mmCIF file of C-alpha atoms in Angstrom:
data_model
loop_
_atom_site.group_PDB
_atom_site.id
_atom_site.type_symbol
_atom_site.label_atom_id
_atom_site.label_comp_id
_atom_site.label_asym_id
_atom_site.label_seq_id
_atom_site.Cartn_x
_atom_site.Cartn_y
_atom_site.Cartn_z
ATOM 1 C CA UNK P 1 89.243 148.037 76.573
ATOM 2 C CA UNK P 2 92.140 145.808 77.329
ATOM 3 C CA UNK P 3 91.142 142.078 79.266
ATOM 4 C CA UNK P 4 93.362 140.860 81.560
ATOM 5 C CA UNK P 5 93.493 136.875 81.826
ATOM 6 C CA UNK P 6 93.376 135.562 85.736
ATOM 7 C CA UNK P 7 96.004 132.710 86.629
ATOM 8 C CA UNK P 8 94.176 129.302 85.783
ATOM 9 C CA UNK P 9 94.433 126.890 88.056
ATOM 10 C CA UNK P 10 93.799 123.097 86.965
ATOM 11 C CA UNK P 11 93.733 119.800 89.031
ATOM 12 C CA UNK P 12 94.473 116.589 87.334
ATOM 13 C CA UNK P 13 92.151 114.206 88.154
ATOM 14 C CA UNK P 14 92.529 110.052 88.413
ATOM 15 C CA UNK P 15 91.759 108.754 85.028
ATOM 16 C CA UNK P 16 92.073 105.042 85.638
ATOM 17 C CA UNK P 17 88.485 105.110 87.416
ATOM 18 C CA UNK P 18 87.610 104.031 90.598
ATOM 19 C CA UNK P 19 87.959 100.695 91.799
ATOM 20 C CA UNK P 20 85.957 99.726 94.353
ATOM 21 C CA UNK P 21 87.270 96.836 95.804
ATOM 22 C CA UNK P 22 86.478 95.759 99.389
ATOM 23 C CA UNK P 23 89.046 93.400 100.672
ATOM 24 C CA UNK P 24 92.676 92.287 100.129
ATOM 25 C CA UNK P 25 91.336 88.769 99.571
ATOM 26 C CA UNK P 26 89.777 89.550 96.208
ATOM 27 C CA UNK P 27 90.723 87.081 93.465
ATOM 28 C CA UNK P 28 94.208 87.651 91.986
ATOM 29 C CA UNK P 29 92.406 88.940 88.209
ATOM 30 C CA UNK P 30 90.621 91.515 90.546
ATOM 31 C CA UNK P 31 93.686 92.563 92.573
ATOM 32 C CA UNK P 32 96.347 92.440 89.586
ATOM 33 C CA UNK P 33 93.539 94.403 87.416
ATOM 34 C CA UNK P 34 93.100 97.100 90.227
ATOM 35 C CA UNK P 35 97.085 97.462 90.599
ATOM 36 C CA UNK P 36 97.511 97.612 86.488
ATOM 37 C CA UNK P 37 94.896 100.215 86.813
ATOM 38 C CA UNK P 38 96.674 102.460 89.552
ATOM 39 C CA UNK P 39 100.347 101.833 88.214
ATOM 40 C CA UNK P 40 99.017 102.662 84.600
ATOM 41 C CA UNK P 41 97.794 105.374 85.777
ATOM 42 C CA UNK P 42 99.823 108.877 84.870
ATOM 43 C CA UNK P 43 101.109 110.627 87.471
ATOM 44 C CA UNK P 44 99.075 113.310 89.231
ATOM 45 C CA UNK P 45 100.061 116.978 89.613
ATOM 46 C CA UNK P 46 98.116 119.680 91.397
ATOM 47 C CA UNK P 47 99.117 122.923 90.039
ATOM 48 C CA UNK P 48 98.812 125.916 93.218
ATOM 49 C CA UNK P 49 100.099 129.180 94.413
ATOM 50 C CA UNK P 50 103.995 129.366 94.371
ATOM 51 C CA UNK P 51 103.910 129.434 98.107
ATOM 52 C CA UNK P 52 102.531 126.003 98.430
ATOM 53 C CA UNK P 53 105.205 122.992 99.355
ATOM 54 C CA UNK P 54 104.439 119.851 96.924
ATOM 55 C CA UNK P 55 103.246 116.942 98.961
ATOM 56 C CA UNK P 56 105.692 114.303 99.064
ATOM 57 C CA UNK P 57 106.080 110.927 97.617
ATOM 58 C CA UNK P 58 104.343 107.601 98.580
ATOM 59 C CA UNK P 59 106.141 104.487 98.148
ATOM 60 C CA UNK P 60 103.656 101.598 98.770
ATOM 61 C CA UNK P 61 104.819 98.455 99.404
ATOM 62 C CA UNK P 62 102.277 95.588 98.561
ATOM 63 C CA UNK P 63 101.457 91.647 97.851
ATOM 64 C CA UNK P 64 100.899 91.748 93.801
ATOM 65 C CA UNK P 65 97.173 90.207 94.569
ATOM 66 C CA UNK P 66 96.316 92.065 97.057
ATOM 67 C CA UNK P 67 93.481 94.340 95.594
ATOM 68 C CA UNK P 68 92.893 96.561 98.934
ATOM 69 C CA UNK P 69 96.105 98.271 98.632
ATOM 70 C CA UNK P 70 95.248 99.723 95.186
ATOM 71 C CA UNK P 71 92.645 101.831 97.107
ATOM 72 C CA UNK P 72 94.271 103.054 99.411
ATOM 73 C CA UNK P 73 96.931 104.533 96.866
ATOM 74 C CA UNK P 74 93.257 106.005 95.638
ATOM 75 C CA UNK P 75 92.530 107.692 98.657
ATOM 76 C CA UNK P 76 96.371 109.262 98.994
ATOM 77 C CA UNK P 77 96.044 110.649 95.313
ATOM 78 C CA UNK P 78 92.823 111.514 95.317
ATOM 79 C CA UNK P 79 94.406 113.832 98.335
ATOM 80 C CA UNK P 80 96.901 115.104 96.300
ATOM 81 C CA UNK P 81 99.949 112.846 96.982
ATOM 82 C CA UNK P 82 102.215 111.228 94.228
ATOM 83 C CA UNK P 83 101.986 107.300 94.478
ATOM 84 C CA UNK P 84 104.899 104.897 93.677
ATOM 85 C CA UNK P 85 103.184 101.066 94.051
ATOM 86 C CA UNK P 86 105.885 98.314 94.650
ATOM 87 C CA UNK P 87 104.660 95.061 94.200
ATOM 88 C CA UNK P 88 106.626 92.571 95.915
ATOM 89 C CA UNK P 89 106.136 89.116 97.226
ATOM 90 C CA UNK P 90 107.891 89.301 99.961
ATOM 91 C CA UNK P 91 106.343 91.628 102.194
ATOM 92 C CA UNK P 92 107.875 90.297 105.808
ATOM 93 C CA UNK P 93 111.150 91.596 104.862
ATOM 94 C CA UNK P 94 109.976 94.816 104.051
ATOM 95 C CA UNK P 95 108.440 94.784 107.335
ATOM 96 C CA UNK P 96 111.446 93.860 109.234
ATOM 97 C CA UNK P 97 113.632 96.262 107.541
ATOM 98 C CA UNK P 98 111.331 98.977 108.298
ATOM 99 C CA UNK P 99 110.217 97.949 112.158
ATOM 100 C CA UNK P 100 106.949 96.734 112.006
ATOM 101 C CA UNK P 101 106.561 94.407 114.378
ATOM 102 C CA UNK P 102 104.275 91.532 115.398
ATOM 103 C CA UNK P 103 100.849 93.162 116.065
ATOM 104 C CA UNK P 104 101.250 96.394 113.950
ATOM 105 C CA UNK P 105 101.170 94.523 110.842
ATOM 106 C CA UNK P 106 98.402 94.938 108.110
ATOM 107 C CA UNK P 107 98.538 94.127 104.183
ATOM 108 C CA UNK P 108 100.597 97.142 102.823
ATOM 109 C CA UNK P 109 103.833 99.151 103.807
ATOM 110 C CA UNK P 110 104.386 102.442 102.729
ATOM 111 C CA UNK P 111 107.236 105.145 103.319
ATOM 112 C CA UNK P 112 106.598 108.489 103.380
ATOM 113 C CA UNK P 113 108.638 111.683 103.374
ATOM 114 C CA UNK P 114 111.113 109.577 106.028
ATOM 115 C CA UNK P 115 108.477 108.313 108.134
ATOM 116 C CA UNK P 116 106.579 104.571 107.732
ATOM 117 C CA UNK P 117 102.684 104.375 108.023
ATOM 118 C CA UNK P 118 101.211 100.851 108.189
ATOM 119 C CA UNK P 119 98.240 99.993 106.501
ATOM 120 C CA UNK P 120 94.794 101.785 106.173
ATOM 121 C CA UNK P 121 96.267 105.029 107.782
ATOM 122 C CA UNK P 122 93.368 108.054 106.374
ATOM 123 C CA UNK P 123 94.920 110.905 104.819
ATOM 124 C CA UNK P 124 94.259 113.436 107.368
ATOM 125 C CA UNK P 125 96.382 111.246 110.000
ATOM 126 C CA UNK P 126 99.177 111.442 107.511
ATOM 127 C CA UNK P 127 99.178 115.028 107.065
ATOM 128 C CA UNK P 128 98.667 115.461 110.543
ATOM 129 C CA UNK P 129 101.763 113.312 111.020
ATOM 130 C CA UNK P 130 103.905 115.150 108.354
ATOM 131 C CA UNK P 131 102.788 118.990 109.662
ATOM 132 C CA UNK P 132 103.783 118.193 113.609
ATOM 133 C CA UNK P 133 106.716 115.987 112.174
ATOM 134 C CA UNK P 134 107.053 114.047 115.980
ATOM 135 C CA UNK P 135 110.370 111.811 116.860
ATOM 136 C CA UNK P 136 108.687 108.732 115.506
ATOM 137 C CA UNK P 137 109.084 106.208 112.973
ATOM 138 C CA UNK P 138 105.354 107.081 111.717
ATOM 139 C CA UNK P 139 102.174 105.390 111.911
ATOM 140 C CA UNK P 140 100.463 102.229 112.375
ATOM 141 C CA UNK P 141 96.847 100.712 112.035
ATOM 142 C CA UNK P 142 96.930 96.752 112.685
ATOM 143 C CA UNK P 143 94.384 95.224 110.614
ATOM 144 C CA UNK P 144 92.470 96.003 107.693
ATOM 145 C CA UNK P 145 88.989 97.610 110.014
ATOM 146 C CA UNK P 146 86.090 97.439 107.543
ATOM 147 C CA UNK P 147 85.188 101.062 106.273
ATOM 148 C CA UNK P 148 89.330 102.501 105.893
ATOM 149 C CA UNK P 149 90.713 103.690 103.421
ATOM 150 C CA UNK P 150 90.280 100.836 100.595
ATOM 151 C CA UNK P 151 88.480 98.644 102.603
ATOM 152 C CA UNK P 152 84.969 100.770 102.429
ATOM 153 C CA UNK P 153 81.987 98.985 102.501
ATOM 154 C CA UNK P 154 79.293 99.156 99.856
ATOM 155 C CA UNK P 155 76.708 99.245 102.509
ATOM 156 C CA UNK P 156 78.592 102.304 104.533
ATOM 157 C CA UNK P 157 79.561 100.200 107.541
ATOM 158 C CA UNK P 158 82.630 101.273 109.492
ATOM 159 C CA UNK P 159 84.463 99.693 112.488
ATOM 160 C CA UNK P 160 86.250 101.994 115.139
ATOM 161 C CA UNK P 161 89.272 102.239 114.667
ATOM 162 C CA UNK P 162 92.585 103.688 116.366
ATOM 163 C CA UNK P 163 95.776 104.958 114.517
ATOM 164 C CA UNK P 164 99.251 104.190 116.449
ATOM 165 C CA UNK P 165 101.930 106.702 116.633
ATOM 166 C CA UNK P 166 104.979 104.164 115.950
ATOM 167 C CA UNK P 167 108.306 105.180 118.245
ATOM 168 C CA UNK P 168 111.111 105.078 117.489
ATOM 169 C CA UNK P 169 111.996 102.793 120.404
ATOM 170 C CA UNK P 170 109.085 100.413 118.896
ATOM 171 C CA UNK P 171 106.477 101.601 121.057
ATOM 172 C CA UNK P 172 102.913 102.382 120.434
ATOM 173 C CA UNK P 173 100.895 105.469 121.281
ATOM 174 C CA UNK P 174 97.766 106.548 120.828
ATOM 175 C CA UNK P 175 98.156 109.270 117.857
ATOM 176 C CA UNK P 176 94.039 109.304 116.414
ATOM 177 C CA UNK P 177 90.626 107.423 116.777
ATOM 178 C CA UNK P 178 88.500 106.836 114.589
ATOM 179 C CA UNK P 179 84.561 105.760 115.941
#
C-alpha cells in the first residue's frame, strides 16, 4: 500500500520573544532593547493555499526610544503582516509629509499598502480598512489609550477607544469603537 503525503502547512512564529512593555516613556535601554529585538528579528512568512493574497508590508515610523511602538509591530506580525521599523528622530516631518495633523497625532507612523494608520490602530481595523479599501488617506487613533495594541496593561485595564477614518480632505470620521 502506497501513502500519500498531505500538503504541510507551517507558520513561522516570532522568535525574538515577547516584550511586554507598557508605555512609550520606558527608559531608552528598555525601548532601544525592545526595537533591537523586533528589527533583529527574521522576517515572518506564513505559508497558505495558492489562492491566498500575501498581506502587505508595514513601514513603521518611530522615535528610537520609544519602546511602545515595538509592540505594536508585535501585534501586526503576530497577525501575519511583514514589519519594516524605521527609527527616526524626527518624527514631525514624517507627520507632515504624510497629513497627520494636530490632534490625530500619537507616538508612531506607519504606511501601509498606500494608506497611513496613526498609532495604536488593532489589526482587525486595518484589515477592515485594506478589504473595503475607502477614498481615504487611512486611519487614525490620537493618543496612546491604555490597553491598545502595545500599550496593554499588566492588570487587563482598557480605555474606550475610537479609530478615525482619515480623509483625504483631512477630515475625521468615525470608522470603529472600541469600549
Amino acid at each position: 500500500m502506497k501513502m500519500r503525503s498531505k500538503p504541510m502547512f507551517s507558520l513561522l512564529l516570532l522568535t525574538a520573544g515577547t516584550l511586554l512593555i507598557s508605555a512609550c516613556n520606558a527608559s531608552p535601554s528598555t525601548a532601544t532593547t525592545a526595537a533591537a529585538a523586533v528589527a533583529a528579528a527574521p522576517a515572518k512568512a506564513i505559508e497558505t493555499a495558492p489562492a491566498t493574497k500575501a498581506l502587505p508590508l508595514v513601514v513603521v515610523h518611530k522615535d528610537p526610544n520609544c519602546g511602545c511602538c515595538g509592540g505594536w509591530a508585535e501585534h501586526m506580525q503576530a497577525a501575519g503582516f511583514p514589519v519594516q521599523l524605521n527609527d527616526t528622530s524626527d518624527m514631525m516631518a514624517v507627520k507632515q509629509r504624510l497629513g497627520i495633523g494636530d490632534g490625530m497625532m500619537s507616538c508612531h507612523t506607519s504606511e501601509i499598502d498606500g494608506y497611513v494608520v496613526e498609532g495604536h490602530v488593532p489589526v482587525e481595523d486595518i484589515k477592515k480598512l485594506l478589504a473595503e479599501r475607502p477614498q481615504a488617506r487611512g486611519l487614525v487613533l490620537p493618543g496612546m489609550p491604555v490597553g491598545t495594541p502595545g500599550m496593554e496593561s499588566p492588570d487587563g485595564y482598557r480605555q474606550a477607544f475610537t479609530v478615525a477614518l482619515l480623509g483625504n480632505d483631512g477630515s475625521l470620521s468615525e470608522f470603529s469603537r472600541h469600549e
